[in-house]
Short mmCIF file of C-alpha atoms and ligand atoms in Angstrom, two decimals:
data_model
loop_
_atom_site.label_atom_id
_atom_site.label_comp_id
_atom_site.label_asym_id
_atom_site.label_seq_id
_atom_site.Cartn_x
_atom_site.Cartn_y
_atom_site.Cartn_z
CA UNK A 1 75.31 35.57 106.43
CA UNK A 2 79.09 35.08 105.84
CA UNK A 3 80.34 32.12 107.72
CA UNK A 4 83.66 30.49 108.41
CA UNK A 5 83.58 26.85 109.24
CA UNK A 6 86.79 25.66 110.94
CA UNK A 7 86.78 22.06 109.88
CA UNK A 8 88.65 18.82 109.52
CA UNK A 9 85.75 16.81 110.85
CA UNK A 10 82.56 15.06 109.49
CA UNK A 11 80.41 17.56 111.38
CA UNK A 12 82.21 20.49 109.49
CA UNK A 13 81.67 18.74 106.08
CA UNK A 14 78.03 18.14 106.97
CA UNK A 15 77.50 21.79 107.87
CA UNK A 16 79.24 22.88 104.71
CA UNK A 17 76.85 20.70 102.74
CA UNK A 18 73.72 22.06 104.61
CA UNK A 19 74.70 25.72 104.04
CA UNK A 20 75.84 25.14 100.42
CA UNK A 21 72.23 24.33 99.49
CA UNK A 22 70.56 27.20 101.38
CA UNK A 23 69.79 30.75 100.24
CA UNK A 24 71.41 33.41 102.39
CA UNK A 25 74.42 31.50 103.54
CA UNK A 26 77.87 32.38 102.08
CA UNK A 27 80.27 29.73 103.56
CA UNK A 28 84.01 29.28 103.57
CA UNK A 29 85.46 26.12 105.14
CA UNK A 30 89.00 26.03 106.52
CA UNK A 31 91.26 23.05 106.69
CA UNK A 32 94.73 22.99 108.47
CA UNK A 33 96.20 21.13 105.56
CA UNK A 34 97.66 18.34 107.72
CA UNK A 35 96.21 15.41 105.74
CA UNK A 36 97.64 14.70 102.25
CA UNK A 37 94.48 13.67 100.65
CA UNK A 38 91.72 15.34 102.67
CA UNK A 39 87.98 14.77 102.38
CA UNK A 40 87.00 18.12 100.98
CA UNK A 41 83.78 19.94 102.13
CA UNK A 42 81.32 21.27 99.57
CA UNK A 43 81.65 24.87 98.50
CA UNK A 44 84.57 27.25 99.05
CA UNK A 45 87.54 25.88 100.89
CA UNK A 46 90.80 27.49 102.15
CA UNK A 47 93.73 25.43 103.29
CA UNK A 48 96.52 26.27 105.81
CA UNK A 49 96.99 28.14 109.13
CA UNK A 50 95.96 31.77 109.56
CA UNK A 51 99.04 32.83 111.62
CA UNK A 52 97.68 32.53 115.14
CA UNK A 53 94.86 34.33 116.81
CA UNK A 54 95.98 37.69 115.35
CA UNK A 55 96.14 36.26 111.81
CA UNK A 56 92.77 34.64 112.25
CA UNK A 57 91.26 37.91 113.56
CA UNK A 58 92.65 39.93 110.52
CA UNK A 59 91.42 37.17 108.05
CA UNK A 60 87.88 37.30 109.71
CA UNK A 61 87.78 41.11 109.38
CA UNK A 62 89.09 41.21 105.85
CA UNK A 63 86.57 38.57 104.73
CA UNK A 64 83.71 40.31 106.54
CA UNK A 65 82.79 37.10 108.42
CA UNK A 66 79.72 37.31 110.72
CA UNK A 67 79.75 33.90 112.39
CA UNK A 68 82.48 31.43 113.06
CA UNK A 69 81.66 27.87 113.36
CA UNK A 70 84.34 25.91 115.31
CA UNK A 71 83.56 22.43 114.09
CA UNK A 72 87.20 21.31 114.61
CA UNK A 73 88.22 18.03 116.22
CA UNK A 74 87.76 18.05 120.18
CA UNK A 75 91.60 17.72 120.49
CA UNK A 76 92.35 20.63 118.16
CA UNK A 77 92.73 23.06 121.19
CA UNK A 78 94.98 25.75 119.67
CA UNK A 79 92.77 26.65 116.82
CA UNK A 80 89.68 26.59 119.14
CA UNK A 81 91.41 28.99 121.53
CA UNK A 82 92.41 31.17 118.59
CA UNK A 83 88.82 31.17 117.24
CA UNK A 84 87.44 32.17 120.72
CA UNK A 85 89.99 34.99 121.14
CA UNK A 86 89.52 36.39 117.56
CA UNK A 87 85.77 36.17 117.84
CA UNK A 88 85.58 37.99 121.18
CA UNK A 89 87.97 40.64 119.94
CA UNK A 90 85.81 41.23 116.88
CA UNK A 91 82.46 40.76 118.62
CA UNK A 92 81.49 37.93 116.25
CA UNK A 93 79.18 35.08 117.01
CA UNK A 94 81.05 31.79 117.69
CA UNK A 95 79.34 28.45 117.60
CA UNK A 96 81.43 25.64 119.07
CA UNK A 97 80.32 22.18 117.78
CA UNK A 98 81.40 19.50 120.19
CA UNK A 99 80.18 15.91 119.92
CA UNK A 100 79.85 14.39 123.26
CA UNK A 101 82.68 12.22 124.54
CA UNK A 102 82.57 8.52 124.94
CA UNK A 103 81.12 6.88 128.11
CA UNK A 104 82.31 3.70 129.76
CA UNK A 105 79.95 0.68 129.34
CA UNK A 106 79.65 -2.52 131.42
CA UNK A 107 82.60 -4.73 130.60
CA UNK A 108 84.89 -1.75 129.67
CA UNK A 109 88.29 -1.53 131.40
CA UNK A 110 89.17 2.04 130.95
CA UNK A 111 91.96 4.12 132.57
CA UNK A 112 91.23 7.84 132.05
CA UNK A 113 94.27 10.06 131.91
CA UNK A 114 94.76 13.79 131.53
CA UNK A 115 97.08 13.92 128.56
CA UNK A 116 99.44 12.08 126.25
CA UNK A 117 102.36 12.00 128.72
CA UNK A 118 100.07 10.44 131.43
CA UNK A 119 99.00 7.94 128.74
CA UNK A 120 102.56 7.02 128.05
CA UNK A 121 103.29 6.68 131.77
CA UNK A 122 100.09 4.55 132.35
CA UNK A 123 101.35 1.89 129.90
CA UNK A 124 104.16 0.73 132.26
CA UNK A 125 101.81 -1.55 134.24
CA UNK A 126 99.23 -2.28 131.61
CA UNK A 127 100.62 -4.38 128.76
CA UNK A 128 103.40 -4.79 126.24
CA UNK A 129 101.75 -4.83 122.87
CA UNK A 130 100.00 -1.53 122.45
CA UNK A 131 97.43 -0.40 119.74
CA UNK A 132 98.16 3.32 119.63
CA UNK A 133 95.12 4.87 117.99
CA UNK A 134 95.50 8.56 118.67
CA UNK A 135 96.01 9.76 115.02
CA UNK A 136 99.21 11.13 113.73
CA UNK A 137 99.80 13.85 116.24
CA UNK A 138 101.06 13.16 119.73
CA UNK A 139 102.78 9.86 118.81
CA UNK A 140 106.02 11.45 119.94
CA UNK A 141 104.99 11.15 123.50
CA UNK A 142 105.49 7.40 123.21
CA UNK A 143 108.91 7.54 121.49
CA UNK A 144 110.88 6.80 124.65
CA UNK A 145 109.01 3.60 125.42
CA UNK A 146 111.61 0.89 124.46
CA UNK A 147 109.97 -2.02 126.28
CA UNK A 148 106.65 -1.90 124.40
CA UNK A 149 105.77 -2.84 120.85
CA UNK A 150 103.33 -0.51 119.14
CA UNK A 151 100.78 -0.89 116.37
CA UNK A 152 100.39 2.78 115.35
CA UNK A 153 97.32 3.68 113.24
CA UNK A 154 97.05 6.99 111.49
CA UNK A 155 95.79 8.40 108.20
CA UNK A 156 99.16 9.78 107.20
CA UNK A 157 102.64 8.90 108.67
CA UNK A 158 103.49 10.69 111.92
CA UNK A 159 106.35 13.27 111.66
CA UNK A 160 107.49 12.90 115.31
CA UNK A 161 110.10 10.27 116.37
CA UNK A 162 108.44 6.90 116.85
CA UNK A 163 109.03 4.32 119.46
CA UNK A 164 111.74 1.89 118.50
CA UNK A 165 109.55 -1.16 118.20
CA UNK A 166 106.47 -0.50 116.12
CA UNK A 167 104.47 -1.19 113.04
CA UNK A 168 102.73 1.69 111.17
CA UNK A 169 99.29 1.13 109.74
CA UNK A 170 97.85 3.92 107.51
CA UNK A 171 94.11 3.73 107.37
CA UNK A 172 91.13 6.13 107.58
CA UNK A 173 87.91 5.15 109.44
CA UNK A 174 85.13 4.38 109.84
CA UNK A 175 86.14 0.79 110.92
CA UNK A 176 83.84 -2.20 111.80
CA UNK A 177 83.87 -4.15 115.07
CA UNK A 178 84.77 -7.23 113.12
CA UNK A 179 87.78 -5.49 111.50
CA UNK A 180 88.91 -4.09 114.84
CA UNK A 181 88.56 -7.47 116.60
CA UNK A 182 90.61 -9.13 113.93
CA UNK A 183 93.24 -6.41 114.16
CA UNK A 184 93.61 -6.81 117.94
CA UNK A 185 93.90 -10.51 117.60
CA UNK A 186 96.30 -10.60 114.62
CA UNK A 187 98.78 -8.32 116.40
CA UNK A 188 98.27 -9.91 119.85
CA UNK A 189 97.37 -6.49 121.30
CA UNK A 190 97.10 -6.45 125.12
CA UNK A 191 96.43 -2.72 125.61
CA UNK A 192 94.90 0.16 123.64
CA UNK A 193 95.45 3.90 123.84
CA UNK A 194 92.88 6.38 122.39
CA UNK A 195 91.76 9.98 122.74
CA UNK A 196 88.24 10.56 123.83
CA UNK A 197 87.33 11.75 120.39
CA UNK A 198 83.58 10.74 120.72
CA UNK A 199 81.33 10.01 117.73
CA UNK A 200 80.58 6.87 115.76
CA UNK A 201 83.32 6.91 113.27
CA UNK A 202 86.05 5.31 115.33
CA UNK A 203 84.19 3.80 118.31
CA UNK A 204 84.22 0.19 117.00
CA UNK A 205 87.75 -0.22 118.50
CA UNK A 206 86.12 0.33 121.98
CA UNK A 207 83.57 -2.36 121.45
CA UNK A 208 86.39 -4.74 120.16
CA UNK A 209 88.45 -4.00 123.27
CA UNK A 210 85.45 -4.72 125.57
CA UNK A 211 84.90 -8.12 123.91
CA UNK A 212 88.49 -8.98 124.15
CA UNK A 213 88.65 -7.77 127.75
CA UNK A 214 91.60 -5.31 127.06
CA UNK A 215 92.41 -2.22 129.11
CA UNK A 216 92.01 0.97 127.29
CA UNK A 217 93.90 4.11 128.15
CA UNK A 218 91.48 6.98 127.31
CA UNK A 219 92.91 10.44 127.01
CA UNK A 220 90.66 13.23 128.35
CA UNK A 221 89.67 16.14 126.18
CA UNK A 222 91.24 19.57 126.50
CA UNK A 223 88.76 22.11 127.89
CA UNK A 224 86.80 24.15 125.35
CA UNK A 225 87.65 27.87 125.59
CA UNK A 226 84.73 30.04 126.91
CA UNK A 227 82.99 32.67 124.85
CA UNK A 228 81.05 30.56 122.40
CA UNK A 229 77.66 28.95 121.98
CA UNK A 230 78.35 25.27 122.56
CA UNK A 231 76.22 22.80 120.65
CA UNK A 232 76.56 18.97 120.59
CA UNK A 233 76.26 18.36 116.96
CA UNK A 234 75.30 19.32 113.38
CA UNK A 235 71.55 19.51 113.92
CA UNK A 236 71.79 22.00 116.75
CA UNK A 237 74.31 24.09 114.88
CA UNK A 238 72.15 24.12 111.83
CA UNK A 239 69.02 25.05 113.97
CA UNK A 240 71.08 28.00 115.44
CA UNK A 241 72.19 29.16 111.97
CA UNK A 242 68.63 28.99 110.57
CA UNK A 243 67.15 30.80 113.69
CA UNK A 244 69.70 33.64 113.43
CA UNK A 245 70.00 34.23 109.69
CA UNK A 246 67.39 36.90 109.78
CA UNK A 247 69.33 38.74 112.46
CA UNK A 248 72.37 39.00 110.01
CA UNK A 249 70.16 39.68 107.04
CA UNK A 250 68.78 42.69 108.89
CA UNK A 251 72.24 44.11 108.69
CA UNK A 252 73.75 43.22 112.02
P1 NAP B 301 95.56 22.63 116.62
O1 NAP B 301 96.76 21.99 117.32
O2 NAP B 301 94.38 23.11 117.45
O3 NAP B 301 96.09 23.83 115.73
C1 NAP B 301 97.47 24.12 115.46
C2 NAP B 301 97.42 25.14 114.39
O4 NAP B 301 97.00 24.53 113.13
C3 NAP B 301 96.54 26.28 114.51
O5 NAP B 301 97.12 27.12 115.44
C4 NAP B 301 96.31 26.74 113.12
O6 NAP B 301 97.48 27.41 112.66
C5 NAP B 301 96.23 25.49 112.32
N1 NAP B 301 94.90 24.96 112.23
C6 NAP B 301 94.25 24.06 112.95
N2 NAP B 301 93.05 23.77 112.48
C7 NAP B 301 92.83 24.62 111.40
C8 NAP B 301 91.77 24.81 110.47
N3 NAP B 301 90.68 24.14 110.57
N4 NAP B 301 92.00 25.68 109.61
C9 NAP B 301 93.15 26.39 109.44
N5 NAP B 301 94.21 26.38 110.34
C10 NAP B 301 94.00 25.45 111.29
O7 NAP B 301 94.91 21.63 115.55
P2 NAP B 301 95.24 20.10 115.29
O8 NAP B 301 95.00 19.34 116.41
O9 NAP B 301 96.63 20.11 114.65
O10 NAP B 301 94.20 19.77 114.11
C11 NAP B 301 94.44 20.29 112.76
C12 NAP B 301 93.18 19.89 112.11
O11 NAP B 301 92.96 18.52 112.01
C13 NAP B 301 91.90 20.56 112.57
O12 NAP B 301 91.18 21.03 111.48
C14 NAP B 301 91.16 19.42 113.20
O13 NAP B 301 89.76 19.53 113.15
C15 NAP B 301 91.64 18.14 112.50
N6 NAP B 301 91.73 16.94 113.20
C16 NAP B 301 92.43 16.99 114.35
C17 NAP B 301 92.57 15.84 115.14
C18 NAP B 301 93.26 15.75 116.43
O14 NAP B 301 93.36 14.67 117.06
N7 NAP B 301 93.97 16.77 116.87
C19 NAP B 301 91.78 14.72 114.68
C20 NAP B 301 91.02 14.71 113.55
C21 NAP B 301 90.99 15.89 112.81
P3 NAP B 301 97.54 29.00 112.79
O15 NAP B 301 97.85 29.37 114.18
O16 NAP B 301 98.70 29.39 111.82
O17 NAP B 301 96.24 29.57 112.31
#
């Protein structure tokens, strides 16, 4: 079974690891090439964009891919839409791996917003010293906020214009609750902004905010495009692949 894993996430690396050790699976992982020093999946890896949905469609056909696993980050909406369009056009199976979003717990003070611009607007009334933990992309939406001070955390430096008053912290998770608590206190943070990324790699910040009683602006996920088989994690995706391998072996 020839598989393309669209990656850039822990789930994608775990699936690459599982398929690498199993007979019958021929897997290529794809990374966008955004991070300077990426965590590489096991097995064959290609890096860089395909050239939109059409480029991806052509690449899938040329490489005789039977199954596309979209294990990209929940906020990587463009590549997910391209994967859905290309898979539909070619009649390929598409498995969409989407870890569940985070849920509010007692003591949380969350403000859910639809997108980055709404998050920037919400900050007006919420605080002055902001922990902006949305990754490198999207930081530009906050560039016009001159009254706030930002602690911006990302793996690599953002390319977009940054707000005038900020400190950049380059770091890659996972982070502990103690570390996050110390960070909030050391920078006198009074409000946090996060995407609803889900998962346990970066959720310690939410626990730290809860303990500190801080408001958290939580940006909702973009909608997953229709047309795929949606699964909540690696084990379900792996089950699907193992159940279906005989179908593709039989020459589908
Ligand atoms: P995006 O906005 O959905 O995609 C923008 C373009 O980047 C796509 O049109 C595609 O270029 C290229 N691309 C994205 N993912 C790719 C992949 N896995 N392989 C090859 N090309 C890819 O994506 P994004 O939000 O920039 O995310 C880029 C990567 O970072 C993804 O792999 C994602 O899993 C990972 N990531 C994203 C976030 C986040 O918050 N967005 C967080 C953690 C990790 P072409 O149109 O030229 O094919």
